[in-house]
mmCIF file of C-alpha atoms in Angstrom:
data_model
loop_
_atom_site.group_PDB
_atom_site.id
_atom_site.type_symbol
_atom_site.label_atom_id
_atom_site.label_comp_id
_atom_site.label_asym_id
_atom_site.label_seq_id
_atom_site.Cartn_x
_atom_site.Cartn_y
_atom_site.Cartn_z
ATOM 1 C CA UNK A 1 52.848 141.883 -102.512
ATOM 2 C CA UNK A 2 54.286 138.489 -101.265
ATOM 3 C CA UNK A 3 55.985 138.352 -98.052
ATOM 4 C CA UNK A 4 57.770 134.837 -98.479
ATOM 5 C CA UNK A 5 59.111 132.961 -95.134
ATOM 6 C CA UNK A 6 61.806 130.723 -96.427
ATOM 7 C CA UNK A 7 64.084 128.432 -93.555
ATOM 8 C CA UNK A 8 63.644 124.840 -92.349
ATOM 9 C CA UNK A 9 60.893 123.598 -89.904
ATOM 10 C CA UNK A 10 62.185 125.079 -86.706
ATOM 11 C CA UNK A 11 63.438 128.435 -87.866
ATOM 12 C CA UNK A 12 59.995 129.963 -86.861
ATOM 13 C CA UNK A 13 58.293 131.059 -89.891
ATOM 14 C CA UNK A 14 54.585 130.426 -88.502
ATOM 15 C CA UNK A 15 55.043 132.062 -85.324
ATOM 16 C CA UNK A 16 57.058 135.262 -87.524
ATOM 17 C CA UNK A 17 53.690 135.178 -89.815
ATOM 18 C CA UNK A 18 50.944 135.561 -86.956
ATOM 19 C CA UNK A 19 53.243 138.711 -85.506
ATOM 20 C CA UNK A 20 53.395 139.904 -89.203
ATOM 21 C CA UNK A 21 49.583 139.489 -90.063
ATOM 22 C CA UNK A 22 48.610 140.727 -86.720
ATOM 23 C CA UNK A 23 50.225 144.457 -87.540
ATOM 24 C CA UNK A 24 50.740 144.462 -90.957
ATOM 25 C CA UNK A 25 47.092 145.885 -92.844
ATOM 26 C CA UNK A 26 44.987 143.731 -94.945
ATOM 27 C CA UNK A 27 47.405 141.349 -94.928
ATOM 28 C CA UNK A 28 46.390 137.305 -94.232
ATOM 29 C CA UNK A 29 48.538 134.019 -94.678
ATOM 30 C CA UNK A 30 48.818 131.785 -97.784
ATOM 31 C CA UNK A 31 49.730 128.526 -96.940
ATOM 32 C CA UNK A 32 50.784 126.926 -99.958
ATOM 33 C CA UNK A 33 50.745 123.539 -98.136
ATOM 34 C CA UNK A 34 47.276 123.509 -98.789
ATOM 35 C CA UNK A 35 47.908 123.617 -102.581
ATOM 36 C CA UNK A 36 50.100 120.205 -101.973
ATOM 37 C CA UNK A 37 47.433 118.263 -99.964
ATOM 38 C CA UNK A 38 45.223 119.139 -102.949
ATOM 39 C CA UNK A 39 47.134 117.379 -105.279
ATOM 40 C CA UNK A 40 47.635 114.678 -103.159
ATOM 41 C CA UNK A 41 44.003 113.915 -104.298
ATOM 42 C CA UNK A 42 44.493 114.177 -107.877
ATOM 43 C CA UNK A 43 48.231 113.031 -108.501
ATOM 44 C CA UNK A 44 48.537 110.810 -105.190
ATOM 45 C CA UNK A 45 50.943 110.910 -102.378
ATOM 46 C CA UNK A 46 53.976 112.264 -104.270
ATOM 47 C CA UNK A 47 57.801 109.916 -103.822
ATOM 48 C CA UNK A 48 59.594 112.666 -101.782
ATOM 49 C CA UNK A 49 57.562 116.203 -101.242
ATOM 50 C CA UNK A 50 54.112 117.705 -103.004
ATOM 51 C CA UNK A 51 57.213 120.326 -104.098
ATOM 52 C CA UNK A 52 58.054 117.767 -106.752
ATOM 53 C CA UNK A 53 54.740 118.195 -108.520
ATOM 54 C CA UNK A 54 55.469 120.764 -111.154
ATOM 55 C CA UNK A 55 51.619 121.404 -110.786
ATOM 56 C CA UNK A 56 52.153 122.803 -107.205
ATOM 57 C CA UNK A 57 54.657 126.004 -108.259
ATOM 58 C CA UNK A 58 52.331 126.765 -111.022
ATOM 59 C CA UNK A 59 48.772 126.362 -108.911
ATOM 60 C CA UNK A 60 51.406 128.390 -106.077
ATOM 61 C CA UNK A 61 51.271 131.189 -108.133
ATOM 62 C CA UNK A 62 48.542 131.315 -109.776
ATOM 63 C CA UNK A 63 46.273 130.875 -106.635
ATOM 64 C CA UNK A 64 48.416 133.793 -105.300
ATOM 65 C CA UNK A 65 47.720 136.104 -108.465
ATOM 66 C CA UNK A 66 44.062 135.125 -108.190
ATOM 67 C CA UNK A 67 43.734 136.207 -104.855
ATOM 68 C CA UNK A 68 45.536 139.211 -104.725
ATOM 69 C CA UNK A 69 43.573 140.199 -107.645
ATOM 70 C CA UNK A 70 40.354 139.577 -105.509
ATOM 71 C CA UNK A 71 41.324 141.239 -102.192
ATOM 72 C CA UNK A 72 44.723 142.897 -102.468
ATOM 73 C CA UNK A 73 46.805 143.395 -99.889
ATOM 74 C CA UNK A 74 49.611 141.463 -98.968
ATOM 75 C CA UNK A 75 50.015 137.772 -98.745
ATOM 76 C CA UNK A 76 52.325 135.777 -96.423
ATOM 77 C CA UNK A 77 53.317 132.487 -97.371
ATOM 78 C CA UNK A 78 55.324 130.178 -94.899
ATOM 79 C CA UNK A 79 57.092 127.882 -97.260
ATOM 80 C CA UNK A 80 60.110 125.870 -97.148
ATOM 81 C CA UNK A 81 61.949 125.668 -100.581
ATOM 82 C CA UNK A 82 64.871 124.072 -100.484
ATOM 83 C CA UNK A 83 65.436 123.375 -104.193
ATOM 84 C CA UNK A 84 65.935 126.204 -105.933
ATOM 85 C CA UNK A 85 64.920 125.998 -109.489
ATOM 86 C CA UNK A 86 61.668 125.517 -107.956
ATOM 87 C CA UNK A 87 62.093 128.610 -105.813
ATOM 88 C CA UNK A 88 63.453 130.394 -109.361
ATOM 89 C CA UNK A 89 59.708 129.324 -110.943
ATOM 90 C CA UNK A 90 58.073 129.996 -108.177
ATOM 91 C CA UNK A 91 59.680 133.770 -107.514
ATOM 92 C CA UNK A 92 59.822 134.055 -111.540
ATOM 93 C CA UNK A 93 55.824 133.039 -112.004
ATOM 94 C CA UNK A 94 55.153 135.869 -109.091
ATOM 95 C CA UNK A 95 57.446 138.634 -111.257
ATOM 96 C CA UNK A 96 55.983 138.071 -114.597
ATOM 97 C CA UNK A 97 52.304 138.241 -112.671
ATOM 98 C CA UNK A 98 52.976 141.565 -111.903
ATOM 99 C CA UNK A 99 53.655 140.292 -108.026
ATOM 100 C CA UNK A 100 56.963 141.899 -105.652
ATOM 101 C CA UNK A 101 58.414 139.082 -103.635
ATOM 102 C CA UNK A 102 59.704 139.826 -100.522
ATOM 103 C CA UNK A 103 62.294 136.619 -99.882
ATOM 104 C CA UNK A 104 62.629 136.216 -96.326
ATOM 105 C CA UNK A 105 64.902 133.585 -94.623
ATOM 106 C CA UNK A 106 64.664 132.942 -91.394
ATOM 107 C CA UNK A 107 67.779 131.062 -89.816
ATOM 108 C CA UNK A 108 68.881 129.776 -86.667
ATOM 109 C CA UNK A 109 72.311 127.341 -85.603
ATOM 110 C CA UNK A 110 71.254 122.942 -86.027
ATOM 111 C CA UNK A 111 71.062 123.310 -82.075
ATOM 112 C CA UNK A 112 68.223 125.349 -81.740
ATOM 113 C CA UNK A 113 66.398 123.667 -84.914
ATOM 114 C CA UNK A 114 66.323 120.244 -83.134
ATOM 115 C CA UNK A 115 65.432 121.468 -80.149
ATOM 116 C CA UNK A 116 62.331 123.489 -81.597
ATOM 117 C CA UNK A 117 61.582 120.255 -83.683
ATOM 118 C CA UNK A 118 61.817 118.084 -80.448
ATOM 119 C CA UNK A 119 60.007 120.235 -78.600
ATOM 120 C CA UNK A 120 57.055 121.171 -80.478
ATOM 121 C CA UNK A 121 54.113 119.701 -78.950
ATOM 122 C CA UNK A 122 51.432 120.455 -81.856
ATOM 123 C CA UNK A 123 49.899 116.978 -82.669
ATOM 124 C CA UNK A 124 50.760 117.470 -85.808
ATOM 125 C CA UNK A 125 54.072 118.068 -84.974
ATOM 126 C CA UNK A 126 54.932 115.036 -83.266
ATOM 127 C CA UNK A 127 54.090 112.824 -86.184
ATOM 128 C CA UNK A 128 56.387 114.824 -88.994
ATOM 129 C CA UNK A 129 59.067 114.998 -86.096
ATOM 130 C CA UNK A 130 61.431 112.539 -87.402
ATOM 131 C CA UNK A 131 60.796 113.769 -91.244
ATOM 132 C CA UNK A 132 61.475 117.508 -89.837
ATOM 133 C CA UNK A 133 65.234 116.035 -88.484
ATOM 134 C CA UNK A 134 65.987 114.175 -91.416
ATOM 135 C CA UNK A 135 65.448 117.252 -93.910
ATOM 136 C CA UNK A 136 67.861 119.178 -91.664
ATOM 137 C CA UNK A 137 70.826 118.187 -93.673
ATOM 138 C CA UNK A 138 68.820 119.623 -97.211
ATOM 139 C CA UNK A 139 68.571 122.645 -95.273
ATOM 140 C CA UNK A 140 72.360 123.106 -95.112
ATOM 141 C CA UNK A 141 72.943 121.992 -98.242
ATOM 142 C CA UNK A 142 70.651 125.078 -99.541
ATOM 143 C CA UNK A 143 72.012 127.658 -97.406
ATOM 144 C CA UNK A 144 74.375 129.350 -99.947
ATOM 145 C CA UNK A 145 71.469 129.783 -102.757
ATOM 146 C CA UNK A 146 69.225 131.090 -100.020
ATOM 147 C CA UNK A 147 71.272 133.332 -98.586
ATOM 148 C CA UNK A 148 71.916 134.933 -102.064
ATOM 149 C CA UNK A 149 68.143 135.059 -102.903
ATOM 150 C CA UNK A 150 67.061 136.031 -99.561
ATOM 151 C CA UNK A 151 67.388 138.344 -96.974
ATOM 152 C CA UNK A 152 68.580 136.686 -94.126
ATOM 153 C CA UNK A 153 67.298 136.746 -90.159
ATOM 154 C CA UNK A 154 68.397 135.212 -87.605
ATOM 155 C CA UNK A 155 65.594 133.962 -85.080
ATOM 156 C CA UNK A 156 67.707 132.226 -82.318
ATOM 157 C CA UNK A 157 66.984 133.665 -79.063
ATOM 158 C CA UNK A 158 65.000 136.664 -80.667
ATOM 159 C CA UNK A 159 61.513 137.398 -79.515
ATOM 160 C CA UNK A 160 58.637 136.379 -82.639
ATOM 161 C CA UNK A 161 57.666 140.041 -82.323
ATOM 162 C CA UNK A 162 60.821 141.490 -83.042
ATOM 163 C CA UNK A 163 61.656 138.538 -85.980
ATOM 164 C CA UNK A 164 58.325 140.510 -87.311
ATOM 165 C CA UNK A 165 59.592 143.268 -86.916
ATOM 166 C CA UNK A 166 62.692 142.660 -88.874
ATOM 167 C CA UNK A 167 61.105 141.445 -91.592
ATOM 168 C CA UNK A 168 58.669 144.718 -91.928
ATOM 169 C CA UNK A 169 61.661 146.814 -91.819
ATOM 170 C CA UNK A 170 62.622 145.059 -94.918
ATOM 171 C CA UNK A 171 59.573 145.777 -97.209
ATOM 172 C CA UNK A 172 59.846 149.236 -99.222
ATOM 173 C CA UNK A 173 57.687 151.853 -98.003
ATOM 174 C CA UNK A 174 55.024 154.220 -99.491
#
């Protein structure tokens, strides 16, 4: 299974993913960023985002089958998509592997995103802080596909542990 963190930078999908791998069994994050940077190396630095690269959905997915064939368990990726006939290849590759995909969106108001943006001190923060802002306004623009293809949570003023909790409450049981 594929636990899927959708929402802009900001909305808190790394912190949710730490309070969901930290109680949710043999389950361990996929960041599909990783995927990007390696085809950085082989394609180059891409125009606008690694997203672009029709190699990434398809390695995306196919790295995720591989390794839930290998270990099981549950996978959760922290991914922005904000284009969504990538996000359609993306969640379609997962369904004809066999994979459930558990789209989560995690939302807060423009006010709280700049201030997480603006705020967060990770040094790798501060150097993507101005490309964070500027994709702000793609964000909006995708809201009304993601919010029919996801379930939607909102994070502003709401502890990490109880976003995670949300989002487990989600997931079928048994």
């Amino acid at each position: 299974m594929i636990i899927w963190l959708n929402g802009t930078f900001g909305a808190g999908k790394t912190t949710t993913a730490k309070a969901v791998t930290s109680v949710l069994p043999d389950s361990r994050l996929f960041d599909t960023e990783k995927v990007g940077e390696m085809l950085w190396h082989v394609l180059g630095v891409p125009d606008r985002d690694f997203q672009d690269f029709p190699p990434w959905r398809g390695l995306v997915v196919e790295t995720a089958r591989q390794v839930l064939d290998h270990v099981g368990g549950t996978l959760v990726v922290t991914q922005t998509v904000l284009v969504e006939s990538y996000w359609r290849e993306i969640h379609d590759g997962l369904t004809r592997a066999g994979i459930p995909v558990h789209h989560v969106l995690l939302h807060t108001d423009r006010d709280t995103l700049v201030e997480r943006i603006e705020t967060d001190s990770k040094p790798e923060s501060v150097g993507a802080r101005q490309w964070r802002l500027d994709h702000l306004t793609d964000y909006e623009r995708a809201l009304p596909w993601l919010r029919r293809e996801a379930r939607e949570i909102d994070t502003t003023d709401v502890l990490p542990s109880r976003v995670a909790e949300a989002v487990l409450r989600g997931l079928p049981t048994g």
